[in-house]
PDB file of C-alpha atoms in Angstrom:
ATOM      1  CA  UNK A   1     -96.953  49.413 -93.465  1.00 83.00           C
ATOM      2  CA  UNK A   2     -95.955  45.708 -93.593  1.00 83.00           C
ATOM      3  CA  UNK A   3     -97.375  43.713 -90.705  1.00 85.00           C
ATOM      4  CA  UNK A   4     -95.748  40.348 -91.382  1.00 88.00           C
ATOM      5  CA  UNK A   5     -92.220  39.294 -92.295  1.00 91.00           C
ATOM      6  CA  UNK A   6     -91.328  36.050 -94.002  1.00 91.00           C
ATOM      7  CA  UNK A   7     -87.930  34.491 -93.404  1.00 93.00           C
ATOM      8  CA  UNK A   8     -86.643  32.248 -96.167  1.00 94.00           C
ATOM      9  CA  UNK A   9     -84.722  29.054 -95.532  1.00 94.00           C
ATOM     10  CA  UNK A  10     -81.481  30.937 -96.221  1.00 95.00           C
ATOM     11  CA  UNK A  11     -82.366  33.723 -93.758  1.00 94.00           C
ATOM     12  CA  UNK A  12     -83.539  36.527 -96.058  1.00 95.00           C
ATOM     13  CA  UNK A  13     -86.407  38.625 -94.664  1.00 94.00           C
ATOM     14  CA  UNK A  14     -89.407  39.688 -96.744  1.00 92.00           C
ATOM     15  CA  UNK A  15     -91.788  42.256 -95.232  1.00 91.00           C
ATOM     16  CA  UNK A  16     -95.357  41.861 -96.505  1.00 88.00           C
ATOM     17  CA  UNK A  17     -98.952  42.892 -95.921  1.00 85.00           C
ATOM     18  CA  UNK A  18    -101.195  40.182 -94.489  1.00 81.00           C
ATOM     19  CA  UNK A  19    -104.340  41.827 -95.906  1.00 82.00           C
ATOM     20  CA  UNK A  20    -103.013  41.536 -99.465  1.00 78.00           C
ATOM     21  CA  UNK A  21    -101.878  37.980 -98.814  1.00 79.00           C
ATOM     22  CA  UNK A  22    -105.363  37.108 -97.556  1.00 77.00           C
ATOM     23  CA  UNK A  23    -106.776  38.451-100.825  1.00 71.00           C
ATOM     24  CA  UNK A  24    -104.362  36.105-102.613  1.00 67.00           C
ATOM     25  CA  UNK A  25    -105.851  33.192-100.628  1.00 68.00           C
ATOM     26  CA  UNK A  26    -102.679  32.830 -98.601  1.00 63.00           C
ATOM     27  CA  UNK A  27    -104.379  31.282 -95.590  1.00 63.00           C
ATOM     28  CA  UNK A  28    -101.998  28.335 -95.570  1.00 68.00           C
ATOM     29  CA  UNK A  29     -98.999  30.651 -95.690  1.00 71.00           C
ATOM     30  CA  UNK A  30    -100.325  32.730 -92.806  1.00 70.00           C
ATOM     31  CA  UNK A  31    -101.052  29.741 -90.543  1.00 68.00           C
ATOM     32  CA  UNK A  32     -98.980  29.964 -87.411  1.00 55.00           C
ATOM     33  CA  UNK A  33     -98.876  33.757 -87.438  1.00 55.00           C
ATOM     34  CA  UNK A  34    -100.417  35.493 -84.462  1.00 52.00           C
ATOM     35  CA  UNK A  35    -103.001  38.258 -84.733  1.00 54.00           C
ATOM     36  CA  UNK A  36    -102.401  41.305 -82.604  1.00 51.00           C
ATOM     37  CA  UNK A  37     -98.614  41.252 -82.763  1.00 54.00           C
ATOM     38  CA  UNK A  38     -97.309  44.393 -84.470  1.00 62.00           C
ATOM     39  CA  UNK A  39     -94.970  42.597 -86.892  1.00 67.00           C
ATOM     40  CA  UNK A  40     -94.958  38.832 -87.095  1.00 82.00           C
ATOM     41  CA  UNK A  41     -92.200  36.673 -88.513  1.00 85.00           C
ATOM     42  CA  UNK A  42     -93.022  33.440 -90.324  1.00 87.00           C
ATOM     43  CA  UNK A  43     -90.411  30.920 -91.451  1.00 89.00           C
ATOM     44  CA  UNK A  44     -91.041  29.647 -94.987  1.00 89.00           C
ATOM     45  CA  UNK A  45     -89.330  26.490 -96.198  1.00 89.00           C
ATOM     46  CA  UNK A  46     -88.070  27.958 -99.473  1.00 91.00           C
ATOM     47  CA  UNK A  47     -84.921  29.610-100.748  1.00 92.00           C
ATOM     48  CA  UNK A  48     -85.014  33.411-100.964  1.00 93.00           C
ATOM     49  CA  UNK A  49     -85.021  33.533-104.786  1.00 90.00           C
ATOM     50  CA  UNK A  50     -88.137  31.320-104.861  1.00 90.00           C
ATOM     51  CA  UNK A  51     -89.892  33.140-102.019  1.00 91.00           C
ATOM     52  CA  UNK A  52     -89.280  36.507-103.709  1.00 89.00           C
ATOM     53  CA  UNK A  53     -90.956  35.341-106.924  1.00 89.00           C
ATOM     54  CA  UNK A  54     -93.735  33.622-104.999  1.00 88.00           C
ATOM     55  CA  UNK A  55     -94.600  36.794-103.082  1.00 88.00           C
ATOM     56  CA  UNK A  56     -94.686  38.776-106.348  1.00 86.00           C
ATOM     57  CA  UNK A  57     -97.393  36.419-107.572  1.00 83.00           C
ATOM     58  CA  UNK A  58     -99.386  37.202-104.405  1.00 82.00           C
ATOM     59  CA  UNK A  59     -99.485  40.936-105.043  1.00 78.00           C
ATOM     60  CA  UNK A  60    -102.125  41.695-107.702  1.00 68.00           C
ATOM     61  CA  UNK A  61    -100.299  44.488-109.533  1.00 65.00           C
ATOM     62  CA  UNK A  62     -96.861  42.894-109.582  1.00 65.00           C
ATOM     63  CA  UNK A  63     -96.213  40.024-111.978  1.00 67.00           C
ATOM     64  CA  UNK A  64     -92.714  38.609-112.263  1.00 70.00           C
ATOM     65  CA  UNK A  65     -91.082  38.683-115.663  1.00 71.00           C
ATOM     66  CA  UNK A  66     -88.184  36.813-117.253  1.00 63.00           C
ATOM     67  CA  UNK A  67     -88.411  33.713-115.091  1.00 78.00           C
ATOM     68  CA  UNK A  68     -86.850  30.415-115.990  1.00 85.00           C
ATOM     69  CA  UNK A  69     -88.818  27.194-115.860  1.00 86.00           C
ATOM     70  CA  UNK A  70     -87.092  25.605-112.836  1.00 85.00           C
ATOM     71  CA  UNK A  71     -87.835  28.755-110.796  1.00 87.00           C
ATOM     72  CA  UNK A  72     -91.471  28.837-111.795  1.00 88.00           C
ATOM     73  CA  UNK A  73     -91.883  25.127-110.967  1.00 88.00           C
ATOM     74  CA  UNK A  74     -90.466  25.782-107.486  1.00 89.00           C
ATOM     75  CA  UNK A  75     -92.954  28.635-107.065  1.00 89.00           C
ATOM     76  CA  UNK A  76     -95.761  26.281-108.112  1.00 90.00           C
ATOM     77  CA  UNK A  77     -94.641  23.748-105.507  1.00 89.00           C
ATOM     78  CA  UNK A  78     -94.752  26.467-102.858  1.00 89.00           C
ATOM     79  CA  UNK A  79     -98.217  27.650-103.965  1.00 89.00           C
ATOM     80  CA  UNK A  80     -99.574  24.105-103.821  1.00 88.00           C
ATOM     81  CA  UNK A  81     -97.950  23.445-100.433  1.00 88.00           C
ATOM     82  CA  UNK A  82     -99.761  26.457 -98.951  1.00 85.00           C
ATOM     83  CA  UNK A  83    -103.002  25.720-100.860  1.00 85.00           C
ATOM     84  CA  UNK A  84    -102.946  29.030-102.713  1.00 84.00           C
ATOM     85  CA  UNK A  85    -105.113  28.189-105.715  1.00 84.00           C
ATOM     86  CA  UNK A  86    -105.104  31.701-107.232  1.00 82.00           C
ATOM     87  CA  UNK A  87    -101.316  31.825-107.228  1.00 83.00           C
ATOM     88  CA  UNK A  88    -101.120  28.251-108.539  1.00 87.00           C
ATOM     89  CA  UNK A  89    -103.455  29.184-111.412  1.00 87.00           C
ATOM     90  CA  UNK A  90    -101.314  32.211-112.332  1.00 85.00           C
ATOM     91  CA  UNK A  91     -98.184  30.091-112.189  1.00 87.00           C
ATOM     92  CA  UNK A  92     -99.831  27.404-114.328  1.00 90.00           C
ATOM     93  CA  UNK A  93    -100.577  29.985-117.023  1.00 88.00           C
ATOM     94  CA  UNK A  94     -96.969  31.132-116.838  1.00 87.00           C
ATOM     95  CA  UNK A  95     -95.703  27.545-117.220  1.00 89.00           C
ATOM     96  CA  UNK A  96     -97.694  27.190-120.444  1.00 88.00           C
ATOM     97  CA  UNK A  97     -95.593  29.957-121.992  1.00 89.00           C
ATOM     98  CA  UNK A  98     -92.598  27.565-121.912  1.00 91.00           C
ATOM     99  CA  UNK A  99     -94.162  24.960-124.228  1.00 92.00           C
ATOM    100  CA  UNK A 100     -92.216  26.176-127.271  1.00 91.00           C
ATOM    101  CA  UNK A 101     -88.856  26.420-125.522  1.00 89.00           C
ATOM    102  CA  UNK A 102     -89.015  23.572-122.958  1.00 89.00           C
ATOM    103  CA  UNK A 103     -91.703  21.178-124.174  1.00 91.00           C
ATOM    104  CA  UNK A 104     -90.352  18.075-122.416  1.00 90.00           C
ATOM    105  CA  UNK A 105     -90.135  19.823-119.047  1.00 89.00           C
ATOM    106  CA  UNK A 106     -93.623  21.283-119.434  1.00 91.00           C
ATOM    107  CA  UNK A 107     -94.975  17.887-120.501  1.00 92.00           C
ATOM    108  CA  UNK A 108     -93.474  16.189-117.443  1.00 91.00           C
ATOM    109  CA  UNK A 109     -94.659  18.900-115.036  1.00 89.00           C
ATOM    110  CA  UNK A 110     -98.149  19.014-116.553  1.00 92.00           C
ATOM    111  CA  UNK A 111     -98.561  15.239-116.696  1.00 92.00           C
ATOM    112  CA  UNK A 112     -97.620  14.761-113.057  1.00 89.00           C
ATOM    113  CA  UNK A 113    -100.163  17.415-112.037  1.00 89.00           C
ATOM    114  CA  UNK A 114    -102.955  16.083-114.256  1.00 90.00           C
ATOM    115  CA  UNK A 115    -103.050  19.103-116.568  1.00 92.00           C
ATOM    116  CA  UNK A 116    -104.207  17.286-119.679  1.00 94.00           C
ATOM    117  CA  UNK A 117    -104.393  20.224-122.108  1.00 94.00           C
ATOM    118  CA  UNK A 118    -100.912  21.512-121.256  1.00 94.00           C
ATOM    119  CA  UNK A 119     -99.466  17.979-121.303  1.00 93.00           C
ATOM    120  CA  UNK A 120    -101.005  17.280-124.715  1.00 94.00           C
ATOM    121  CA  UNK A 121     -99.777  20.567-126.228  1.00 95.00           C
ATOM    122  CA  UNK A 122     -96.286  20.122-124.790  1.00 93.00           C
ATOM    123  CA  UNK A 123     -96.108  16.500-125.985  1.00 93.00           C
ATOM    124  CA  UNK A 124     -97.079  17.545-129.513  1.00 92.00           C
ATOM    125  CA  UNK A 125     -94.390  20.195-129.503  1.00 93.00           C
ATOM    126  CA  UNK A 126     -91.777  17.847-128.037  1.00 90.00           C
ATOM    127  CA  UNK A 127     -92.284  15.055-130.561  1.00 89.00           C
ATOM    128  CA  UNK A 128     -92.293  17.396-133.557  1.00 89.00           C
ATOM    129  CA  UNK A 129     -88.965  18.971-132.581  1.00 86.00           C
ATOM    130  CA  UNK A 130     -87.012  15.812-133.329  1.00 80.00           C
ATOM    131  CA  UNK A 131     -85.419  13.335-130.936  1.00 79.00           C
ATOM    132  CA  UNK A 132     -86.394  14.050-127.361  1.00 78.00           C
ATOM    133  CA  UNK A 133     -83.596  15.569-125.339  1.00 70.00           C
ATOM    134  CA  UNK A 134     -83.966  15.233-121.589  1.00 65.00           C
ATOM    135  CA  UNK A 135     -80.820  17.187-120.729  1.00 65.00           C
ATOM    136  CA  UNK A 136     -82.798  20.314-119.739  1.00 59.00           C
ATOM    137  CA  UNK A 137     -85.466  18.229-117.987  1.00 59.00           C
ATOM    138  CA  UNK A 138     -83.352  16.369-115.464  1.00 63.00           C
ATOM    139  CA  UNK A 139     -84.932  18.079-112.446  1.00 72.00           C
ATOM    140  CA  UNK A 140     -88.423  17.104-113.562  1.00 74.00           C
ATOM    141  CA  UNK A 141     -87.240  13.582-114.482  1.00 79.00           C
ATOM    142  CA  UNK A 142     -86.259  12.945-110.859  1.00 80.00           C
ATOM    143  CA  UNK A 143     -89.855  13.314-109.686  1.00 80.00           C
ATOM    144  CA  UNK A 144     -91.692  11.961-112.723  1.00 84.00           C
ATOM    145  CA  UNK A 145     -92.991   8.388-112.710  1.00 87.00           C
ATOM    146  CA  UNK A 146     -91.462   6.252-115.466  1.00 87.00           C
ATOM    147  CA  UNK A 147     -94.817   5.606-117.233  1.00 90.00           C
ATOM    148  CA  UNK A 148     -95.232   9.352-117.862  1.00 88.00           C
ATOM    149  CA  UNK A 149     -91.872   9.563-119.630  1.00 85.00           C
ATOM    150  CA  UNK A 150     -92.502   6.251-121.409  1.00 88.00           C
ATOM    151  CA  UNK A 151     -95.763   7.650-122.788  1.00 89.00           C
ATOM    152  CA  UNK A 152     -93.880  10.592-124.299  1.00 89.00           C
ATOM    153  CA  UNK A 153     -91.316   8.265-125.903  1.00 87.00           C
ATOM    154  CA  UNK A 154     -94.160   6.123-127.235  1.00 91.00           C
ATOM    155  CA  UNK A 155     -95.820   9.211-128.765  1.00 90.00           C
ATOM    156  CA  UNK A 156     -92.554  10.151-130.415  1.00 89.00           C
ATOM    157  CA  UNK A 157     -92.079   6.636-131.775  1.00 89.00           C
ATOM    158  CA  UNK A 158     -95.612   6.631-133.234  1.00 91.00           C
ATOM    159  CA  UNK A 159     -94.998  10.055-134.753  1.00 89.00           C
ATOM    160  CA  UNK A 160     -91.830   8.891-136.517  1.00 88.00           C
ATOM    161  CA  UNK A 161     -93.515   5.674-137.683  1.00 89.00           C
ATOM    162  CA  UNK A 162     -96.351   7.733-139.211  1.00 89.00           C
ATOM    163  CA  UNK A 163     -93.840   9.986-140.980  1.00 86.00           C
ATOM    164  CA  UNK A 164     -91.914   6.996-142.310  1.00 84.00           C
ATOM    165  CA  UNK A 165     -95.135   5.368-143.566  1.00 86.00           C
ATOM    166  CA  UNK A 166     -96.251   8.577-145.268  1.00 86.00           C
ATOM    167  CA  UNK A 167     -92.890   8.932-146.992  1.00 84.00           C
ATOM    168  CA  UNK A 168     -92.856   5.303-148.098  1.00 82.00           C
ATOM    169  CA  UNK A 169     -96.392   5.572-149.445  1.00 83.00           C
ATOM    170  CA  UNK A 170     -95.943   8.870-151.268  1.00 81.00           C
ATOM    171  CA  UNK A 171     -92.296   8.691-152.296  1.00 76.00           C
ATOM    172  CA  UNK A 172     -91.434   5.080-153.051  1.00 66.00           C
ATOM    173  CA  UNK A 173     -87.748   4.441-153.538  1.00 65.00           C
ATOM    174  CA  UNK A 174     -86.887   3.511-157.079  1.00 57.00           C
ATOM    175  CA  UNK A 175     -84.400   0.677-157.062  1.00 52.00           C
TER     176      UNK A 175
END
């Protein structure tokens, strides 16, 4: 039987089990709840769609599927806010699955968080796809320091210079 209820910012209630949340290292999320009360209610500063996904990551047998990258980044923010390392690690692995489809967004998110391997892999993918398109990365761009984005543009420039040099060396134009 659920012994705690989370209320999202938009008022949706989520019954949960504090024992399972403790196993998910949810101490930060459970702060402010009172032991001994039959069912506690805790306000969580997140929209219901994010809180629903976040709580699925807390339950060991339930893993969310078919998430989009902006949702998963919001879940990561929530996990880090409440210092839930296990959930953050699961979310990080999930973010890596977007490298092929959203390499710029993954690069920006990974770079800001200091995830070198993911940032490197995403940057490689982004620069080899052609000109960098930031249209699907606008949310991440708002919180990304300019030097991080500049570094990606610099990588792309160097990549295209190397291609041009290889072509000029191996296929000289006959005038």
